[in-house]
């Protein structure tokens, strides 16, 4: 496995701004091929300013450098909406695996305690928890979350076009979506660690799509189901890695792939990454798209709402 050469396609979105049907068709065809292969691809020309990305990374490093006691003061255990700090080894993403060697901070769309969805106990609805005396952390996180939500909505439109559906096919799914911005810190992998210990165990993502921003220290690997091997997905400057979650696989009857991936921090350095998870409206029904079935095929997955699906996925992966 050549860790220096990306094994995933790089798709430039710059020409979307031209509103040229021919250019858009080229982009959606590239997306279609990537989604049918591994469900992973890089995007460039996405419109997110490098200065904002850098600021979010800087604020994440500042937060994780605090004493453990200060971070635990805003633990996710104190939040009904799974917001705040998550210590190392709190989540186990790989089935029957060891707990993950990473710590994280969860951020979502702020909903006050008196919001109807919060009062009703809906999944991951509630206020954020913010570190004290870090106003720049909150400001950068909010701005970044908003811009990533807009970018994810655009990508959902491109996915619809790639499936030969109307561009607004996923519009209802994208209304008032469940989104999670997750700041992650991976300490260097211990030299004498257990051979099955990983920064992040092998898993598929739960929701619709994920947009991943990586620092310069690699570690992400994607499973190549055709050749039965792990492929490196190294950092590429000014890019995001986009991957499909389980909902897209359900919608397309596995025509589009939700692929296992993992993180092993072999760099010997601190690794930081910022995944953004776009899961859609909690009441939206995810059922197989008819055009993704041949006349002889049956849907592999029963219809499920976003909220039902997400609750079950979280139940499986938390200690």
Coordinates of C-alpha atoms in Angstrom, one line a residue:
X1 CA 0.0 0.0 0.0
X2 CA 1.6 3.3 -1.2
X3 CA 0.8 5.8 1.6
X4 CA 1.9 8.7 -0.6
X5 CA -0.4 8.2 -3.5
X6 CA -4.2 8.7 -3.0
X7 CA -6.2 5.7 -4.1
X8 CA -9.4 7.7 -4.2
X9 CA -10.6 10.0 -6.9
X10 CA -10.3 13.8 -6.6
X11 CA -13.3 15.7 -7.9
X12 CA -13.0 19.5 -8.5
X13 CA -16.2 21.4 -7.8
X14 CA -15.0 24.7 -9.1
X15 CA -16.9 24.6 -12.4
X16 CA -20.3 24.3 -10.6
X17 CA -20.2 28.0 -10.3
X18 CA -20.5 28.3 -14.1
X19 CA -24.0 26.8 -14.0
X20 CA -23.1 25.0 -17.2
X21 CA -25.1 21.8 -17.6
X22 CA -22.1 20.1 -19.4
X23 CA -19.7 20.9 -16.6
X24 CA -22.2 19.8 -14.0
X25 CA -22.8 16.6 -15.8
X26 CA -19.0 15.8 -15.8
X27 CA -18.9 16.4 -12.0
X28 CA -21.9 14.3 -11.3
X29 CA -20.6 11.4 -13.5
X30 CA -17.4 11.4 -11.5
X31 CA -19.4 11.3 -8.3
X32 CA -21.5 8.4 -9.6
X33 CA -18.5 6.4 -10.4
X34 CA -16.9 7.1 -7.0
X35 CA -20.1 6.2 -5.1
X36 CA -20.5 2.9 -7.0
X37 CA -16.9 2.0 -6.2
X38 CA -15.9 2.8 -2.6
X39 CA -18.3 5.6 -1.7
X40 CA -15.2 7.8 -0.9
X41 CA -13.7 10.7 -2.8
X42 CA -11.8 13.9 -2.3
X43 CA -13.4 17.3 -3.3
X44 CA -11.6 20.5 -4.1
X45 CA -13.0 23.8 -5.2
X46 CA -15.5 23.6 -2.3
X47 CA -15.5 27.2 -1.3
X48 CA -14.6 26.9 2.4
X49 CA -11.8 29.4 3.3
X50 CA -8.5 28.0 4.4
X51 CA -8.3 30.6 7.1
X52 CA -11.5 29.3 8.7
X53 CA -10.3 25.7 8.6
X54 CA -7.0 26.8 10.2
X55 CA -8.8 28.7 12.9
X56 CA -11.0 25.7 13.8
X57 CA -8.0 23.4 14.0
X58 CA -6.2 26.0 16.2
X59 CA -9.2 26.2 18.6
X60 CA -9.4 22.4 18.7
X61 CA -5.7 22.1 19.7
X62 CA -6.2 24.8 22.4
X63 CA -9.2 23.0 23.8
X64 CA -7.6 19.5 23.9
X65 CA -4.5 20.9 25.5
X66 CA -6.5 21.8 28.6
X67 CA -6.3 19.7 31.8
X68 CA -8.6 16.7 31.7
X69 CA -10.6 18.0 34.6
X70 CA -11.6 21.1 32.7
X71 CA -12.6 19.1 29.6
X72 CA -14.7 16.7 31.7
X73 CA -16.5 19.7 33.2
X74 CA -18.5 19.7 29.9
X75 CA -18.6 16.0 29.3
X76 CA -21.2 14.5 26.9
X77 CA -22.5 12.6 29.9
X78 CA -24.1 15.9 31.1
X79 CA -25.9 16.5 27.8
X80 CA -29.1 14.9 26.6
X81 CA -28.0 15.8 23.0
X82 CA -24.6 14.2 23.1
X83 CA -22.8 17.5 23.0
X84 CA -19.5 18.3 24.6
X85 CA -16.3 16.4 25.5
X86 CA -15.8 12.7 25.0
X87 CA -12.7 11.2 26.7
X88 CA -10.3 8.7 25.1
X89 CA -11.6 5.1 24.9
X90 CA -15.3 6.2 25.4
X91 CA -16.5 4.9 22.1
X92 CA -16.0 1.5 20.4
X93 CA -16.7 1.8 16.7
X94 CA -15.3 -1.6 15.6
X95 CA -17.7 -4.4 16.4
X96 CA -16.1 -6.6 19.1
X97 CA -13.0 -4.4 19.0
X98 CA -11.1 -2.4 21.6
X99 CA -12.1 1.1 22.6
X100 CA -10.9 3.9 20.3
X101 CA -7.7 5.8 21.1
X102 CA -9.2 9.3 20.4
X103 CA -10.8 12.1 22.3
X104 CA -13.5 14.3 20.8
X105 CA -15.7 17.3 21.2
X106 CA -19.3 17.3 19.8
X107 CA -21.1 20.3 18.4
X108 CA -24.5 20.6 16.8
X109 CA -27.1 23.1 16.0
X110 CA -28.1 25.0 19.2
X111 CA -31.6 24.4 20.3
X112 CA -32.7 25.9 23.7
X113 CA -34.2 23.8 26.4
X114 CA -37.7 25.2 25.7
X115 CA -37.6 24.2 22.0
X116 CA -40.4 21.8 21.2
X117 CA -38.1 19.1 19.8
X118 CA -35.9 19.4 22.9
X119 CA -38.9 19.2 25.2
X120 CA -40.1 16.1 23.3
X121 CA -36.8 14.4 23.8
X122 CA -36.0 14.1 20.1
X123 CA -32.6 12.5 19.2
X124 CA -29.6 14.9 19.6
X125 CA -31.8 18.0 20.0
X126 CA -30.5 20.4 22.6
X127 CA -28.1 23.1 23.5
X128 CA -24.3 22.9 22.9
X129 CA -21.9 22.9 25.8
X130 CA -19.0 25.3 25.3
X131 CA -15.7 25.6 27.1
X132 CA -15.4 28.6 29.4
X133 CA -13.2 31.6 28.5
X134 CA -12.9 30.4 24.9
X135 CA -15.1 32.8 22.9
X136 CA -13.1 32.3 19.7
X137 CA -13.7 28.5 19.9
X138 CA -17.4 29.0 19.9
X139 CA -17.4 31.6 17.2
X140 CA -15.2 29.6 14.8
X141 CA -17.2 26.4 15.4
X142 CA -20.5 28.0 14.8
X143 CA -19.4 29.7 11.6
X144 CA -17.7 26.5 10.3
X145 CA -20.8 24.3 11.1
X146 CA -23.0 26.6 9.2
X147 CA -20.8 26.6 6.1
X148 CA -20.4 22.9 6.2
X149 CA -24.1 22.4 6.4
X150 CA -24.5 24.5 3.2
X151 CA -21.8 22.5 1.5
X152 CA -23.3 19.2 2.5
X153 CA -26.7 20.3 1.2
X154 CA -25.0 21.1 -2.2
X155 CA -23.4 17.6 -2.3
X156 CA -26.8 16.0 -1.6
X157 CA -28.1 17.8 -4.7
X158 CA -25.2 16.4 -6.7
X159 CA -25.8 12.9 -5.4
X160 CA -29.4 13.2 -6.6
X161 CA -28.3 14.2 -10.1
X162 CA -25.8 11.4 -10.1
X163 CA -28.7 9.0 -9.5
X164 CA -30.6 10.6 -12.4
X165 CA -33.1 12.1 -10.0
X166 CA -34.4 15.6 -9.7
X167 CA -31.8 18.0 -8.2
X168 CA -34.1 18.7 -5.2
X169 CA -34.9 15.0 -4.6
X170 CA -33.3 15.1 -1.1
X171 CA -34.6 18.6 -0.3
X172 CA -36.9 17.4 2.5
X173 CA -34.2 15.3 4.0
X174 CA -31.9 18.4 4.1
X175 CA -34.5 20.6 5.9
X176 CA -33.6 21.3 9.5
X177 CA -31.0 18.5 9.5
X178 CA -29.3 16.7 12.3
X179 CA -25.7 17.6 11.9
X180 CA -22.7 16.9 14.1
X181 CA -19.3 18.7 14.0
X182 CA -16.8 16.6 15.7
X183 CA -13.3 17.8 16.7
X184 CA -11.0 14.8 17.2
X185 CA -7.6 14.4 18.7
X186 CA -5.6 11.2 18.3
X187 CA -2.5 10.9 20.5
X188 CA 0.5 9.1 18.9
X189 CA -0.2 5.3 18.8
X190 CA 1.8 3.7 21.6
X191 CA 4.8 1.7 20.4
X192 CA 3.8 -1.3 22.5
X193 CA 0.0 -1.0 22.0
X194 CA -2.2 -4.0 21.5
X195 CA -2.2 -5.1 17.8
X196 CA -6.0 -4.6 17.6
X197 CA -5.9 -1.1 19.2
X198 CA -6.7 1.7 16.8
X199 CA -7.3 5.4 16.9
X200 CA -10.7 4.7 15.4
X201 CA -11.9 1.2 14.8
X202 CA -13.2 -0.1 11.4
X203 CA -16.8 1.1 10.8
X204 CA -19.2 2.6 8.4
X205 CA -20.6 6.0 9.1
X206 CA -24.2 6.1 10.3
X207 CA -25.9 9.0 8.5
X208 CA -26.1 10.6 5.0
X209 CA -22.7 12.0 4.1
X210 CA -19.5 12.9 6.0
X211 CA -17.1 15.7 5.1
X212 CA -13.7 15.1 6.6
X213 CA -11.0 17.7 7.1
X214 CA -7.6 16.2 8.0
X215 CA -4.4 17.7 9.3
X216 CA -1.0 16.9 7.8
X217 CA -0.6 13.7 9.7
X218 CA -2.3 10.8 7.9
X219 CA -3.9 7.7 9.4
X220 CA -7.2 7.2 7.6
X221 CA -7.6 3.9 5.7
X222 CA -10.5 2.8 3.5
X223 CA -11.4 -0.8 2.9
X224 CA -11.0 -1.9 -0.8
X225 CA -13.7 -4.6 -1.0
X226 CA -12.5 -5.6 -4.6
X227 CA -8.9 -6.3 -3.6
X228 CA -9.5 -7.1 0.1
X229 CA -7.0 -4.6 1.4
X230 CA -6.8 -1.3 3.3
X231 CA -6.0 1.8 1.2
X232 CA -4.5 4.9 2.6
X233 CA -6.4 8.2 2.2
X234 CA -3.6 10.7 2.9
X235 CA -4.2 14.4 3.5
X236 CA -4.4 16.5 0.3
X237 CA -4.1 20.3 0.8
X238 CA -7.3 22.3 0.5
X239 CA -9.5 19.2 0.1
X240 CA -12.2 17.4 2.0
X241 CA -12.8 13.6 1.9
X242 CA -16.5 12.9 1.3
X243 CA -17.8 9.5 2.2
X244 CA -21.3 8.0 2.1
X245 CA -23.0 6.8 5.2
X246 CA -25.4 3.9 5.8
X247 CA -28.5 5.9 4.8
X248 CA -27.3 6.4 1.3
X249 CA -26.6 2.6 1.0
X250 CA -30.2 2.0 2.2
X251 CA -31.6 4.5 -0.2
X252 CA -29.8 2.9 -3.2
X253 CA -30.0 -0.7 -2.2
X254 CA -26.2 -0.8 -1.9
X255 CA -25.8 0.6 -5.5
X256 CA -23.8 3.3 -3.7
X257 CA -21.3 2.1 -1.2
X258 CA -21.1 2.9 2.6
X259 CA -17.6 1.6 3.1
X260 CA -15.7 0.6 6.2
X261 CA -12.8 2.8 7.2
X262 CA -10.5 3.2 10.2
X263 CA -7.7 5.4 11.7
X264 CA -4.3 4.3 12.9
X265 CA -2.1 7.1 13.9
X266 CA 1.3 5.9 12.8
X267 CA 2.8 9.4 12.4
X268 CA 4.3 9.5 15.9
X269 CA 2.7 12.9 16.3
X270 CA -0.5 14.3 17.6
X271 CA -3.2 13.9 14.9
X272 CA -6.3 16.2 14.6
X273 CA -9.2 15.8 12.3
X274 CA -12.6 17.4 11.9
X275 CA -15.4 15.2 10.5
X276 CA -18.8 16.8 9.8
X277 CA -21.7 14.4 9.8
X278 CA -24.9 15.3 7.9
X279 CA -27.8 13.0 8.9
X280 CA -30.9 14.9 7.7
X281 CA -34.3 15.6 9.2
X282 CA -35.1 13.2 12.0
X283 CA -38.6 12.4 10.7
X284 CA -37.5 11.8 7.1
X285 CA -38.3 8.3 5.9
X286 CA -35.3 6.5 4.3
X287 CA -36.7 3.9 1.9
X288 CA -35.2 2.3 -1.2
X289 CA -35.3 4.5 -4.3
X290 CA -37.3 2.6 -6.9
X291 CA -35.0 3.4 -9.7
X292 CA -32.2 1.7 -7.8
X293 CA -34.0 -1.7 -8.1
X294 CA -34.0 -3.9 -11.2
X295 CA -37.4 -5.6 -12.0
X296 CA -36.2 -8.8 -10.2
X297 CA -34.7 -7.1 -7.1
X298 CA -36.2 -6.6 -3.7
X299 CA -35.2 -3.9 -1.2
X300 CA -32.6 -5.2 1.2
X301 CA -33.5 -2.8 4.0
X302 CA -36.9 -1.9 5.5
X303 CA -37.9 1.7 5.6
X304 CA -36.7 3.6 8.6
X305 CA -36.8 7.2 9.8
X306 CA -33.5 9.1 10.3
X307 CA -34.1 9.2 14.1
X308 CA -34.9 5.5 14.4
X309 CA -31.7 4.6 12.5
X310 CA -29.5 7.0 14.4
X311 CA -30.7 5.9 17.8
X312 CA -29.9 2.3 16.9
X313 CA -26.4 3.1 15.6
X314 CA -25.5 5.1 18.7
X315 CA -26.8 2.3 20.9
X316 CA -24.4 -0.1 19.3
X317 CA -21.2 1.9 19.5
X318 CA -21.2 3.5 23.0
X319 CA -20.0 1.8 26.2

